[in-house]
Amino acid sequence: MTMETETQSQKAFHVDVGNLLAVNPFHSFPSLPASRDELVKECLQEGTKLVQAVADSLFNLPSTEDVDGPLVKLPPPTTKLPREKHLPKPKPLTKWEEFAKKKGIQKRKKEKVVWDEQTGTWKRRFGYDRVNDDKDIPIIEAKMTDEPGVDPFAKRQDDKKKRVEKQEKNRLQNLKQAAKIGALPSHVQLAATALPITGTQAPPKKVTKDELGNVAGMAATSTASGGKFDRKLPGEKPAKKQGKHRKFLPVVEGSGIGSREKEQTESVLNKLISKHSHEILNVGKAVTMYNVKKEKKSRNKRNQEGKSSSATNKLKPKKQLQKKTGKKGPVSSKKGKAK
Amino acid sequence: MHLYTLQTLRFCSSAIMMRIKTPKNGRVRRELEKRAPKLVETGKKTLILQGTKTSGTLNGVLSEIYHLKKGGAVRFTRKNDNIRPFESGGETSLEFFSLKTDCSLFVYGSHSKKRPNNLVIGRMYDHHVYDLVEVGVENFKSIESFNYDKKMAPRVGSKPFIAFVGEGFENVDELKHLKEVLLDLLRGEVVENINLAGVDRAYVCTAISSNKVYLTHCALRLKKSGTVVPRMELVEVGPSMDLVVRRHRLPNEGLRKEAMRTAKDQPKKKIKNVSSDAIEGTIGKIYIPDQKVGDVALPNKAKGVKRERREAKKKEANERASKKQKEESE
């Protein structure tokens, strides 16, 4: 093997034992070998040389004996490759930890079981059957500061609930702070439960299924071709057309139907020029209208004649005859105002 | 995988109401911790998938790559027509799969008239596409077509030797990039200790021309030689193929710098009382406290000490004798 390496002008392969990698940057094919087999053979030869070079360094490393065989500790790899994930950021200190650091408070190791004065036994610090549990207290003595109607047991429970809520809030704040930096612990995720309330202070309206179905159609109308050629998702129904449904006549007329266009223009012209006016005019309606108008006119004339002479006289005697009730007043004034 | 308990918080003071989701299961928790970013990274998982159309050879290539990387690879067999690696919008699906399967390497195979037997090998950083290399596969020979002694076959998951031959890998940009990507793909797990009896495979990549690479997978035979180092013999076993580099996309500078950062690159904390000099190297200062000569325990037992002990013994003996006398008298 050594003879072959000496024939090479420069032996220096780049060997990276940490990756079991060897690179020969000096080899080149001046002319491609004629057959595939020769090419493969030459590649394998060169490959063998490189692998031998790596093995030289590898087997000379200090090894320890193991059950399966000699174990070697590999040196760290020299070829730098990009990471797959970002570098983990160090956790920021929580508010309590900062306070403790400032004050110099040390962490104390806590015992698993604690002596419970109430029952006189050893109990665990938290969880089922714990020390200082609320349900173990038989009597709470009343103090001067207590209000009369307050249940002290319920008050204890409320206080505990408040403390727990406060602790949860603080925990959330600490996690939010960590999330801001990007150093959230791997098993925790923060999820938003609702969007922020802005402006009108009203919660966002929930969109119904039908409305959602129409939204795509509405958006499509703003495209150049009115959404006609948009690619549809599987299962999407065609958009419902809004507004009037117009029907247009075909450009090329079919034979045997007659000219529809001619009919259309004829009807329009007839309405305008009124060729057969008896078809256009509704005589009965015209007569009623005339009669109603005439009657209105005659009524007006009569009212006007009667109004000026007896308007005030009508009002006064009527008031005297009727009983004194509040409602009658406006009624009588209405009668006087008749047209 | 999605078993979380909800701890809902109802505080209207914060504009966005948030809740903390933590896993209820130990198994889920351990899985999440495995996927968290680590200081020193061990191995990248590979995602193998295909596009709208594949050819027979391409199917063979993809399945054999999957066999070679059995422990750390995920194979998708359905067609994905919305993945277009070199287009701006066509990578979202890839990134989604990478996020869900926690794979940072992907091999995407597709076949078309313009690009026959196309393989796109890509890497991800933080589940976003980092770089891509597109190669065409020619002259593919599968594992079945090789005849060899089955006893020598390399075992699954063993760490391979990798050899790159050719000046093209230094001079040509595309081949340099391909070399880096192939190293990442073929490397396997990064381990500290390796069992010398377990090395049994090698990958050989030769640069045939400025855009063609011949890649083959061989089994190793260790033969006895005079020294500790055995003589290596390569026997072709596995798939062999010609890779023709078509397109490639390098990462942009800022992303590359960020991805190449290691823990050692972080600013070193200043160690107290240590300074370095150009001439003398590292210098350390040691502060020795004042010796208290009087209080130190003497190493050799001085005569005076011995005498004291003798006298003390005498005293004791006398006292005992006097006690006995008293008792006897009583």
PDB file of N, CA and C in Angstrom, chain A residues 19-25 27-29 32 36 40 43-44 48 50 52 54-56 68-74 80-86 169 171-172 186-193 196, chain B residues 4 7 9 11 17-19 21 23 29 33 35-39 41 43-44 102 104 123 125-126 139 161-164 166-167 170 187 192-196 206 208 214 229-230 232 236 242 259 261:
ATOM      1  N   ASN A  19     -15.718  12.376  11.189  1.00  0.00           N
ATOM      2  CA  ASN A  19     -16.811  12.020  10.288  1.00  0.00           C
ATOM      3  C   ASN A  19     -16.517  10.767   9.485  1.00  0.00           C
ATOM      4  N   LEU A  20     -15.377  10.142   9.688  1.00  0.00           N
ATOM      5  CA  LEU A  20     -14.886   9.017   8.879  1.00  0.00           C
ATOM      6  C   LEU A  20     -14.855   9.414   7.409  1.00  0.00           C
ATOM      7  N   LEU A  21     -14.354  10.626   7.156  1.00  0.00           N
ATOM      8  CA  LEU A  21     -14.397  11.203   5.820  1.00  0.00           C
ATOM      9  C   LEU A  21     -12.986  11.405   5.296  1.00  0.00           C
ATOM     10  N   ALA A  22     -12.799  11.167   4.003  1.00  0.00           N
ATOM     11  CA  ALA A  22     -11.510  11.481   3.369  1.00  0.00           C
ATOM     12  C   ALA A  22     -11.783  12.052   1.991  1.00  0.00           C
ATOM     13  N   VAL A  23     -11.046  13.108   1.641  1.00  0.00           N
ATOM     14  CA  VAL A  23     -11.233  13.756   0.343  1.00  0.00           C
ATOM     15  C   VAL A  23      -9.903  13.772  -0.392  1.00  0.00           C
ATOM     16  N   ASN A  24      -9.930  13.401  -1.636  1.00  0.00           N
ATOM     17  CA  ASN A  24      -8.728  13.470  -2.463  1.00  0.00           C
ATOM     18  C   ASN A  24      -8.946  14.586  -3.480  1.00  0.00           C
ATOM     19  N   PRO A  25      -8.388  15.758  -3.231  1.00  0.00           N
ATOM     20  CA  PRO A  25      -8.684  16.867  -4.134  1.00  0.00           C
ATOM     21  C   PRO A  25      -7.763  16.958  -5.333  1.00  0.00           C
ATOM     22  N   HIS A  27      -7.125  14.265  -7.629  1.00  0.00           N
ATOM     23  CA  HIS A  27      -7.324  13.276  -8.694  1.00  0.00           C
ATOM     24  C   HIS A  27      -8.157  13.884  -9.805  1.00  0.00           C
ATOM     25  N   SER A  28      -7.834  13.534 -11.030  1.00  0.00           N
ATOM     26  CA  SER A  28      -8.682  13.973 -12.143  1.00  0.00           C
ATOM     27  C   SER A  28      -8.647  12.911 -13.219  1.00  0.00           C
ATOM     28  N   PHE A  29      -9.641  12.900 -14.054  1.00  0.00           N
ATOM     29  CA  PHE A  29      -9.701  11.977 -15.185  1.00  0.00           C
ATOM     30  C   PHE A  29      -9.246  12.733 -16.429  1.00  0.00           C
ATOM     31  N   LEU A  32     -11.777  10.074 -20.066  1.00  0.00           N
ATOM     32  CA  LEU A  32     -12.691   9.094 -19.467  1.00  0.00           C
ATOM     33  C   LEU A  32     -12.369   7.686 -19.960  1.00  0.00           C
ATOM     34  N   ARG A  36     -17.359   1.126 -18.929  1.00  0.00           N
ATOM     35  CA  ARG A  36     -17.913   1.425 -17.618  1.00  0.00           C
ATOM     36  C   ARG A  36     -17.173   0.661 -16.536  1.00  0.00           C
ATOM     37  N   VAL A  40     -15.453   2.091 -13.136  1.00  0.00           N
ATOM     38  CA  VAL A  40     -15.827   1.632 -11.792  1.00  0.00           C
ATOM     39  C   VAL A  40     -14.593   1.142 -11.047  1.00  0.00           C
ATOM     40  N   CYS A  43     -12.491   4.041  -9.883  1.00  0.00           N
ATOM     41  CA  CYS A  43     -13.137   4.725  -8.752  1.00  0.00           C
ATOM     42  C   CYS A  43     -12.944   3.937  -7.475  1.00  0.00           C
ATOM     43  N   LEU A  44     -13.102   2.617  -7.563  1.00  0.00           N
ATOM     44  CA  LEU A  44     -12.959   1.797  -6.356  1.00  0.00           C
ATOM     45  C   LEU A  44     -11.524   1.833  -5.847  1.00  0.00           C
ATOM     46  N   THR A  48     -10.512   3.030  -2.244  1.00  0.00           N
ATOM     47  CA  THR A  48      -9.815   2.176  -1.288  1.00  0.00           C
ATOM     48  C   THR A  48      -8.661   2.929  -0.635  1.00  0.00           C
ATOM     49  N   LEU A  50      -8.355   6.086  -0.108  1.00  0.00           N
ATOM     50  CA  LEU A  50      -8.854   7.064   0.856  1.00  0.00           C
ATOM     51  C   LEU A  50      -9.327   6.387   2.138  1.00  0.00           C
ATOM     52  N   GLN A  52      -8.379   3.605   3.308  1.00  0.00           N
ATOM     53  CA  GLN A  52      -7.202   3.128   4.041  1.00  0.00           C
ATOM     54  C   GLN A  52      -6.589   4.255   4.858  1.00  0.00           C
ATOM     55  N   VAL A  54      -8.083   6.847   6.143  1.00  0.00           N
ATOM     56  CA  VAL A  54      -8.918   7.104   7.334  1.00  0.00           C
ATOM     57  C   VAL A  54      -8.691   6.015   8.364  1.00  0.00           C
ATOM     58  N   ALA A  55      -8.633   4.771   7.878  1.00  0.00           N
ATOM     59  CA  ALA A  55      -8.491   3.646   8.804  1.00  0.00           C
ATOM     60  C   ALA A  55      -7.154   3.733   9.534  1.00  0.00           C
ATOM     61  N   ASP A  56      -6.115   4.224   8.828  1.00  0.00           N
ATOM     62  CA  ASP A  56      -4.814   4.398   9.475  1.00  0.00           C
ATOM     63  C   ASP A  56      -4.944   5.244  10.724  1.00  0.00           C
ATOM     64  N   ASP A  68     -18.262  -6.178  22.774  1.00  0.00           N
ATOM     65  CA  ASP A  68     -18.380  -6.493  21.348  1.00  0.00           C
ATOM     66  C   ASP A  68     -17.070  -6.311  20.600  1.00  0.00           C
ATOM     67  N   GLY A  69     -16.190  -5.524  21.137  1.00  0.00           N
ATOM     68  CA  GLY A  69     -14.948  -5.281  20.403  1.00  0.00           C
ATOM     69  C   GLY A  69     -14.279  -4.037  20.930  1.00  0.00           C
ATOM     70  N   PRO A  70     -13.194  -3.633  20.306  1.00  0.00           N
ATOM     71  CA  PRO A  70     -12.488  -2.447  20.800  1.00  0.00           C
ATOM     72  C   PRO A  70     -13.313  -1.181  20.529  1.00  0.00           C
ATOM     73  N   LEU A  71     -13.399  -0.350  21.562  1.00  0.00           N
ATOM     74  CA  LEU A  71     -14.162   0.891  21.476  1.00  0.00           C
ATOM     75  C   LEU A  71     -13.190   2.052  21.394  1.00  0.00           C
ATOM     76  N   VAL A  72     -13.391   2.940  20.410  1.00  0.00           N
ATOM     77  CA  VAL A  72     -12.505   4.091  20.269  1.00  0.00           C
ATOM     78  C   VAL A  72     -13.318   5.355  20.484  1.00  0.00           C
ATOM     79  N   LYS A  73     -12.643   6.333  21.069  1.00  0.00           N
ATOM     80  CA  LYS A  73     -13.311   7.622  21.235  1.00  0.00           C
ATOM     81  C   LYS A  73     -12.922   8.490  20.041  1.00  0.00           C
ATOM     82  N   LEU A  74     -13.911   8.875  19.256  1.00  0.00           N
ATOM     83  CA  LEU A  74     -13.643   9.654  18.055  1.00  0.00           C
ATOM     84  C   LEU A  74     -13.339  11.103  18.394  1.00  0.00           C
ATOM     85  N   LYS A  80     -17.259  21.524   9.062  1.00  0.00           N
ATOM     86  CA  LYS A  80     -18.410  22.188   9.679  1.00  0.00           C
ATOM     87  C   LYS A  80     -19.621  22.044   8.770  1.00  0.00           C
ATOM     88  N   LEU A  81     -20.708  21.605   9.386  1.00  0.00           N
ATOM     89  CA  LEU A  81     -21.959  21.480   8.631  1.00  0.00           C
ATOM     90  C   LEU A  81     -23.022  22.335   9.295  1.00  0.00           C
ATOM     91  N   PRO A  82     -23.991  22.829   8.537  1.00  0.00           N
ATOM     92  CA  PRO A  82     -24.997  23.696   9.168  1.00  0.00           C
ATOM     93  C   PRO A  82     -25.873  22.926  10.136  1.00  0.00           C
ATOM     94  N   ARG A  83     -26.330  23.615  11.173  1.00  0.00           N
ATOM     95  CA  ARG A  83     -27.211  23.026  12.161  1.00  0.00           C
ATOM     96  C   ARG A  83     -28.588  22.807  11.552  1.00  0.00           C
ATOM     97  N   GLU A  84     -29.361  21.954  12.232  1.00  0.00           N
ATOM     98  CA  GLU A  84     -30.734  21.777  11.730  1.00  0.00           C
ATOM     99  C   GLU A  84     -31.707  22.665  12.464  1.00  0.00           C
ATOM    100  N   LYS A  85     -31.388  23.047  13.705  1.00  0.00           N
ATOM    101  CA  LYS A  85     -32.286  23.932  14.459  1.00  0.00           C
ATOM    102  C   LYS A  85     -31.445  25.021  15.094  1.00  0.00           C
ATOM    103  N   HIS A  86     -32.094  26.090  15.508  1.00  0.00           N
ATOM    104  CA  HIS A  86     -31.347  27.206  16.067  1.00  0.00           C
ATOM    105  C   HIS A  86     -30.756  26.820  17.422  1.00  0.00           C
ATOM    106  N   LYS A 169     -51.467  33.229  37.311  1.00  0.00           N
ATOM    107  CA  LYS A 169     -51.235  34.450  36.543  1.00  0.00           C
ATOM    108  C   LYS A 169     -49.746  34.765  36.483  1.00  0.00           C
ATOM    109  N   ARG A 171     -47.313  32.649  36.790  1.00  0.00           N
ATOM    110  CA  ARG A 171     -46.663  31.646  35.938  1.00  0.00           C
ATOM    111  C   ARG A 171     -46.833  31.999  34.463  1.00  0.00           C
ATOM    112  N   LEU A 172     -48.045  32.425  34.108  1.00  0.00           N
ATOM    113  CA  LEU A 172     -48.289  32.807  32.714  1.00  0.00           C
ATOM    114  C   LEU A 172     -47.412  33.985  32.319  1.00  0.00           C
ATOM    115  N   SER A 186     -39.417  23.352  26.200  1.00  0.00           N
ATOM    116  CA  SER A 186     -39.843  22.590  25.027  1.00  0.00           C
ATOM    117  C   SER A 186     -41.212  21.960  25.190  1.00  0.00           C
ATOM    118  N   HIS A 187     -41.627  21.651  26.446  1.00  0.00           N
ATOM    119  CA  HIS A 187     -42.899  20.954  26.571  1.00  0.00           C
ATOM    120  C   HIS A 187     -44.070  21.908  26.731  1.00  0.00           C
ATOM    121  N   VAL A 188     -43.819  23.221  26.740  1.00  0.00           N
ATOM    122  CA  VAL A 188     -44.907  24.177  26.975  1.00  0.00           C
ATOM    123  C   VAL A 188     -45.256  24.885  25.681  1.00  0.00           C
ATOM    124  N   GLN A 189     -46.537  25.080  25.469  1.00  0.00           N
ATOM    125  CA  GLN A 189     -46.987  25.881  24.336  1.00  0.00           C
ATOM    126  C   GLN A 189     -47.971  26.899  24.851  1.00  0.00           C
ATOM    127  N   LEU A 190     -47.879  28.130  24.323  1.00  0.00           N
ATOM    128  CA  LEU A 190     -48.858  29.154  24.681  1.00  0.00           C
ATOM    129  C   LEU A 190     -49.831  29.295  23.527  1.00  0.00           C
ATOM    130  N   ALA A 191     -51.104  29.192  23.845  1.00  0.00           N
ATOM    131  CA  ALA A 191     -52.107  29.289  22.798  1.00  0.00           C
ATOM    132  C   ALA A 191     -53.047  30.433  23.125  1.00  0.00           C
ATOM    133  N   ALA A 192     -53.391  31.208  22.106  1.00  0.00           N
ATOM    134  CA  ALA A 192     -54.337  32.307  22.325  1.00  0.00           C
ATOM    135  C   ALA A 192     -55.752  31.751  22.315  1.00  0.00           C
ATOM    136  N   THR A 193     -56.525  32.106  23.314  1.00  0.00           N
ATOM    137  CA  THR A 193     -57.900  31.594  23.369  1.00  0.00           C
ATOM    138  C   THR A 193     -58.866  32.494  22.617  1.00  0.00           C
ATOM    139  N   PRO A 196     -57.781  39.719  20.352  1.00  0.00           N
ATOM    140  CA  PRO A 196     -57.921  40.908  21.204  1.00  0.00           C
ATOM    141  C   PRO A 196     -59.145  41.733  20.827  1.00  0.00           C
TER     142      PRO A 196
ATOM    143  N   TYR B   4     -52.866  17.254  25.387  1.00  0.00           N
ATOM    144  CA  TYR B   4     -52.435  18.322  26.298  1.00  0.00           C
ATOM    145  C   TYR B   4     -53.544  18.612  27.282  1.00  0.00           C
ATOM    146  N   GLN B   7     -54.913  24.697  30.770  1.00  0.00           N
ATOM    147  CA  GLN B   7     -55.053  25.493  31.985  1.00  0.00           C
ATOM    148  C   GLN B   7     -55.459  26.870  31.517  1.00  0.00           C
ATOM    149  N   LEU B   9     -56.907  30.625  31.555  1.00  0.00           N
ATOM    150  CA  LEU B   9     -56.787  31.770  32.439  1.00  0.00           C
ATOM    151  C   LEU B   9     -57.761  32.818  31.979  1.00  0.00           C
ATOM    152  N   PHE B  11     -58.200  36.371  32.527  1.00  0.00           N
ATOM    153  CA  PHE B  11     -57.858  37.696  33.016  1.00  0.00           C
ATOM    154  C   PHE B  11     -58.090  38.694  31.906  1.00  0.00           C
ATOM    155  N   MET B  17     -56.001  36.735  25.464  1.00  0.00           N
ATOM    156  CA  MET B  17     -56.085  35.728  26.521  1.00  0.00           C
ATOM    157  C   MET B  17     -55.301  34.506  26.066  1.00  0.00           C
ATOM    158  N   MET B  18     -54.364  34.091  26.887  1.00  0.00           N
ATOM    159  CA  MET B  18     -53.533  32.951  26.529  1.00  0.00           C
ATOM    160  C   MET B  18     -53.749  31.830  27.500  1.00  0.00           C
ATOM    161  N   ARG B  19     -53.509  30.637  27.039  1.00  0.00           N
ATOM    162  CA  ARG B  19     -53.551  29.516  27.966  1.00  0.00           C
ATOM    163  C   ARG B  19     -52.303  28.671  27.761  1.00  0.00           C
ATOM    164  N   LYS B  21     -50.410  25.227  27.470  1.00  0.00           N
ATOM    165  CA  LYS B  21     -50.673  23.831  27.100  1.00  0.00           C
ATOM    166  C   LYS B  21     -49.442  23.009  27.455  1.00  0.00           C
ATOM    167  N   PRO B  23     -48.081  18.818  28.089  1.00  0.00           N
ATOM    168  CA  PRO B  23     -48.512  17.460  27.780  1.00  0.00           C
ATOM    169  C   PRO B  23     -48.952  16.696  29.017  1.00  0.00           C
ATOM    170  N   ARG B  29     -44.356  14.137  26.441  1.00  0.00           N
ATOM    171  CA  ARG B  29     -43.373  15.085  26.967  1.00  0.00           C
ATOM    172  C   ARG B  29     -41.966  14.717  26.518  1.00  0.00           C
ATOM    173  N   GLU B  33     -39.356  16.803  24.090  1.00  0.00           N
ATOM    174  CA  GLU B  33     -37.999  17.159  24.496  1.00  0.00           C
ATOM    175  C   GLU B  33     -36.972  16.661  23.495  1.00  0.00           C
ATOM    176  N   ARG B  35     -37.427  16.653  20.352  1.00  0.00           N
ATOM    177  CA  ARG B  35     -37.491  17.535  19.191  1.00  0.00           C
ATOM    178  C   ARG B  35     -37.013  18.947  19.492  1.00  0.00           C
ATOM    179  N   ALA B  36     -36.767  19.251  20.746  1.00  0.00           N
ATOM    180  CA  ALA B  36     -36.339  20.605  21.086  1.00  0.00           C
ATOM    181  C   ALA B  36     -34.935  20.859  20.546  1.00  0.00           C
ATOM    182  N   PRO B  37     -34.588  22.117  20.227  1.00  0.00           N
ATOM    183  CA  PRO B  37     -33.229  22.386  19.741  1.00  0.00           C
ATOM    184  C   PRO B  37     -32.192  22.100  20.816  1.00  0.00           C
ATOM    185  N   LYS B  38     -31.100  21.418  20.404  1.00  0.00           N
ATOM    186  CA  LYS B  38     -30.071  21.030  21.365  1.00  0.00           C
ATOM    187  C   LYS B  38     -28.812  21.838  21.091  1.00  0.00           C
ATOM    188  N   LEU B  39     -27.944  21.872  22.093  1.00  0.00           N
ATOM    189  CA  LEU B  39     -26.681  22.582  21.944  1.00  0.00           C
ATOM    190  C   LEU B  39     -25.785  21.878  20.935  1.00  0.00           C
ATOM    191  N   GLU B  41     -25.776  18.847  18.152  1.00  0.00           N
ATOM    192  CA  GLU B  41     -26.778  18.035  17.435  1.00  0.00           C
ATOM    193  C   GLU B  41     -26.209  16.697  17.015  1.00  0.00           C
ATOM    194  N   GLY B  43     -28.128  13.742  15.037  1.00  0.00           N
ATOM    195  CA  GLY B  43     -28.396  13.220  13.701  1.00  0.00           C
ATOM    196  C   GLY B  43     -29.580  13.916  13.067  1.00  0.00           C
ATOM    197  N   LYS B  44     -29.571  13.984  11.735  1.00  0.00           N
ATOM    198  CA  LYS B  44     -30.710  14.581  11.034  1.00  0.00           C
ATOM    199  C   LYS B  44     -31.539  13.455  10.426  1.00  0.00           C
ATOM    200  N   ASP B 102     -40.365  16.072  11.917  1.00  0.00           N
ATOM    201  CA  ASP B 102     -39.094  16.466  12.510  1.00  0.00           C
ATOM    202  C   ASP B 102     -37.914  15.999  11.655  1.00  0.00           C
ATOM    203  N   SER B 104     -34.922  17.142   8.887  1.00  0.00           N
ATOM    204  CA  SER B 104     -34.223  18.322   8.366  1.00  0.00           C
ATOM    205  C   SER B 104     -33.614  18.103   7.003  1.00  0.00           C
ATOM    206  N   ARG B 123     -31.909  20.667   2.413  1.00  0.00           N
ATOM    207  CA  ARG B 123     -31.755  20.720   3.866  1.00  0.00           C
ATOM    208  C   ARG B 123     -32.642  21.822   4.413  1.00  0.00           C
ATOM    209  N   TYR B 125     -33.367  24.503   7.793  1.00  0.00           N
ATOM    210  CA  TYR B 125     -32.910  25.102   9.040  1.00  0.00           C
ATOM    211  C   TYR B 125     -34.148  25.643   9.744  1.00  0.00           C
ATOM    212  N   ASP B 126     -34.383  25.142  10.950  1.00  0.00           N
ATOM    213  CA  ASP B 126     -35.583  25.557  11.681  1.00  0.00           C
ATOM    214  C   ASP B 126     -36.852  25.302  10.869  1.00  0.00           C
ATOM    215  N   ASN B 139     -27.764   5.647 -15.131  1.00  0.00           N
ATOM    216  CA  ASN B 139     -27.043   4.379 -14.930  1.00  0.00           C
ATOM    217  C   ASN B 139     -27.234   3.846 -13.522  1.00  0.00           C
ATOM    218  N   PHE B 161     -17.817   4.858   6.148  1.00  0.00           N
ATOM    219  CA  PHE B 161     -16.669   5.657   5.695  1.00  0.00           C
ATOM    220  C   PHE B 161     -17.132   6.403   4.448  1.00  0.00           C
ATOM    221  N   ILE B 162     -16.697   7.632   4.303  1.00  0.00           N
ATOM    222  CA  ILE B 162     -17.107   8.399   3.118  1.00  0.00           C
ATOM    223  C   ILE B 162     -15.844   8.877   2.409  1.00  0.00           C
ATOM    224  N   ALA B 163     -15.781   8.677   1.100  1.00  0.00           N
ATOM    225  CA  ALA B 163     -14.603   9.088   0.334  1.00  0.00           C
ATOM    226  C   ALA B 163     -15.039   9.917  -0.858  1.00  0.00           C
ATOM    227  N   PHE B 164     -14.414  11.067  -1.033  1.00  0.00           N
ATOM    228  CA  PHE B 164     -14.678  11.911  -2.201  1.00  0.00           C
ATOM    229  C   PHE B 164     -13.413  11.985  -3.030  1.00  0.00           C
ATOM    230  N   GLY B 166     -11.605  13.460  -6.512  1.00  0.00           N
ATOM    231  CA  GLY B 166     -11.724  14.330  -7.684  1.00  0.00           C
ATOM    232  C   GLY B 166     -11.464  15.782  -7.358  1.00  0.00           C
ATOM    233  N   GLU B 167     -10.793  16.458  -8.283  1.00  0.00           N
ATOM    234  CA  GLU B 167     -10.512  17.873  -8.073  1.00  0.00           C
ATOM    235  C   GLU B 167     -11.762  18.717  -8.292  1.00  0.00           C
ATOM    236  N   GLU B 170     -13.278  20.482  -5.366  1.00  0.00           N
ATOM    237  CA  GLU B 170     -12.673  21.686  -4.806  1.00  0.00           C
ATOM    238  C   GLU B 170     -12.902  22.894  -5.693  1.00  0.00           C
ATOM    239  N   ARG B 187     -24.050  10.692   6.229  1.00  0.00           N
ATOM    240  CA  ARG B 187     -23.265  10.634   7.456  1.00  0.00           C
ATOM    241  C   ARG B 187     -23.869   9.726   8.509  1.00  0.00           C
ATOM    242  N   GLU B 192     -19.781   9.715  19.634  1.00  0.00           N
ATOM    243  CA  GLU B 192     -18.473   9.950  20.226  1.00  0.00           C
ATOM    244  C   GLU B 192     -17.616   8.702  20.217  1.00  0.00           C
ATOM    245  N   ASN B 193     -18.243   7.568  20.514  1.00  0.00           N
ATOM    246  CA  ASN B 193     -17.493   6.318  20.559  1.00  0.00           C
ATOM    247  C   ASN B 193     -17.937   5.420  19.429  1.00  0.00           C
ATOM    248  N   ILE B 194     -16.981   4.699  18.870  1.00  0.00           N
ATOM    249  CA  ILE B 194     -17.325   3.804  17.779  1.00  0.00           C
ATOM    250  C   ILE B 194     -16.633   2.470  18.014  1.00  0.00           C
ATOM    251  N   ASN B 195     -17.339   1.388  17.693  1.00  0.00           N
ATOM    252  CA  ASN B 195     -16.815   0.044  17.864  1.00  0.00           C
ATOM    253  C   ASN B 195     -16.079  -0.348  16.583  1.00  0.00           C
ATOM    254  N   LEU B 196     -14.797  -0.642  16.702  1.00  0.00           N
ATOM    255  CA  LEU B 196     -13.999  -0.887  15.506  1.00  0.00           C
ATOM    256  C   LEU B 196     -14.396  -2.169  14.799  1.00  0.00           C
ATOM    257  N   THR B 206     -17.042   9.801  -6.845  1.00  0.00           N
ATOM    258  CA  THR B 206     -15.967  10.257  -7.728  1.00  0.00           C
ATOM    259  C   THR B 206     -16.521  11.286  -8.685  1.00  0.00           C
ATOM    260  N   ILE B 208     -16.504  12.578 -12.049  1.00  0.00           N
ATOM    261  CA  ILE B 208     -16.068  12.111 -13.365  1.00  0.00           C
ATOM    262  C   ILE B 208     -15.825  13.301 -14.280  1.00  0.00           C
ATOM    263  N   TYR B 214     -20.025   9.951  -9.739  1.00  0.00           N
ATOM    264  CA  TYR B 214     -20.375   8.542  -9.661  1.00  0.00           C
ATOM    265  C   TYR B 214     -20.410   8.157  -8.194  1.00  0.00           C
ATOM    266  N   VAL B 229      -3.344  -1.690  12.038  1.00  0.00           N
ATOM    267  CA  VAL B 229      -4.312  -1.237  11.038  1.00  0.00           C
ATOM    268  C   VAL B 229      -4.541  -2.349  10.018  1.00  0.00           C
ATOM    269  N   PRO B 230      -5.785  -2.791   9.849  1.00  0.00           N
ATOM    270  CA  PRO B 230      -6.033  -3.839   8.857  1.00  0.00           C
ATOM    271  C   PRO B 230      -6.057  -3.257   7.445  1.00  0.00           C
ATOM    272  N   MET B 232      -7.765  -2.560   4.015  1.00  0.00           N
ATOM    273  CA  MET B 232      -9.164  -2.374   3.634  1.00  0.00           C
ATOM    274  C   MET B 232      -9.411  -2.888   2.236  1.00  0.00           C
ATOM    275  N   GLU B 236     -18.218  -3.766  -4.033  1.00  0.00           N
ATOM    276  CA  GLU B 236     -19.476  -3.042  -4.341  1.00  0.00           C
ATOM    277  C   GLU B 236     -20.682  -3.898  -4.009  1.00  0.00           C
ATOM    278  N   ASP B 242     -25.077   7.395 -11.337  1.00  0.00           N
ATOM    279  CA  ASP B 242     -24.415   8.603 -11.807  1.00  0.00           C
ATOM    280  C   ASP B 242     -25.314   9.779 -11.485  1.00  0.00           C
ATOM    281  N   ALA B 259     -26.775  29.502  10.704  1.00  0.00           N
ATOM    282  CA  ALA B 259     -26.834  28.046  10.805  1.00  0.00           C
ATOM    283  C   ALA B 259     -25.481  27.453  11.158  1.00  0.00           C
ATOM    284  N   ARG B 261     -23.337  28.702  13.162  1.00  0.00           N
ATOM    285  CA  ARG B 261     -22.902  29.041  14.526  1.00  0.00           C
ATOM    286  C   ARG B 261     -22.934  27.809  15.397  1.00  0.00           C
TER     287      ARG B 261
END
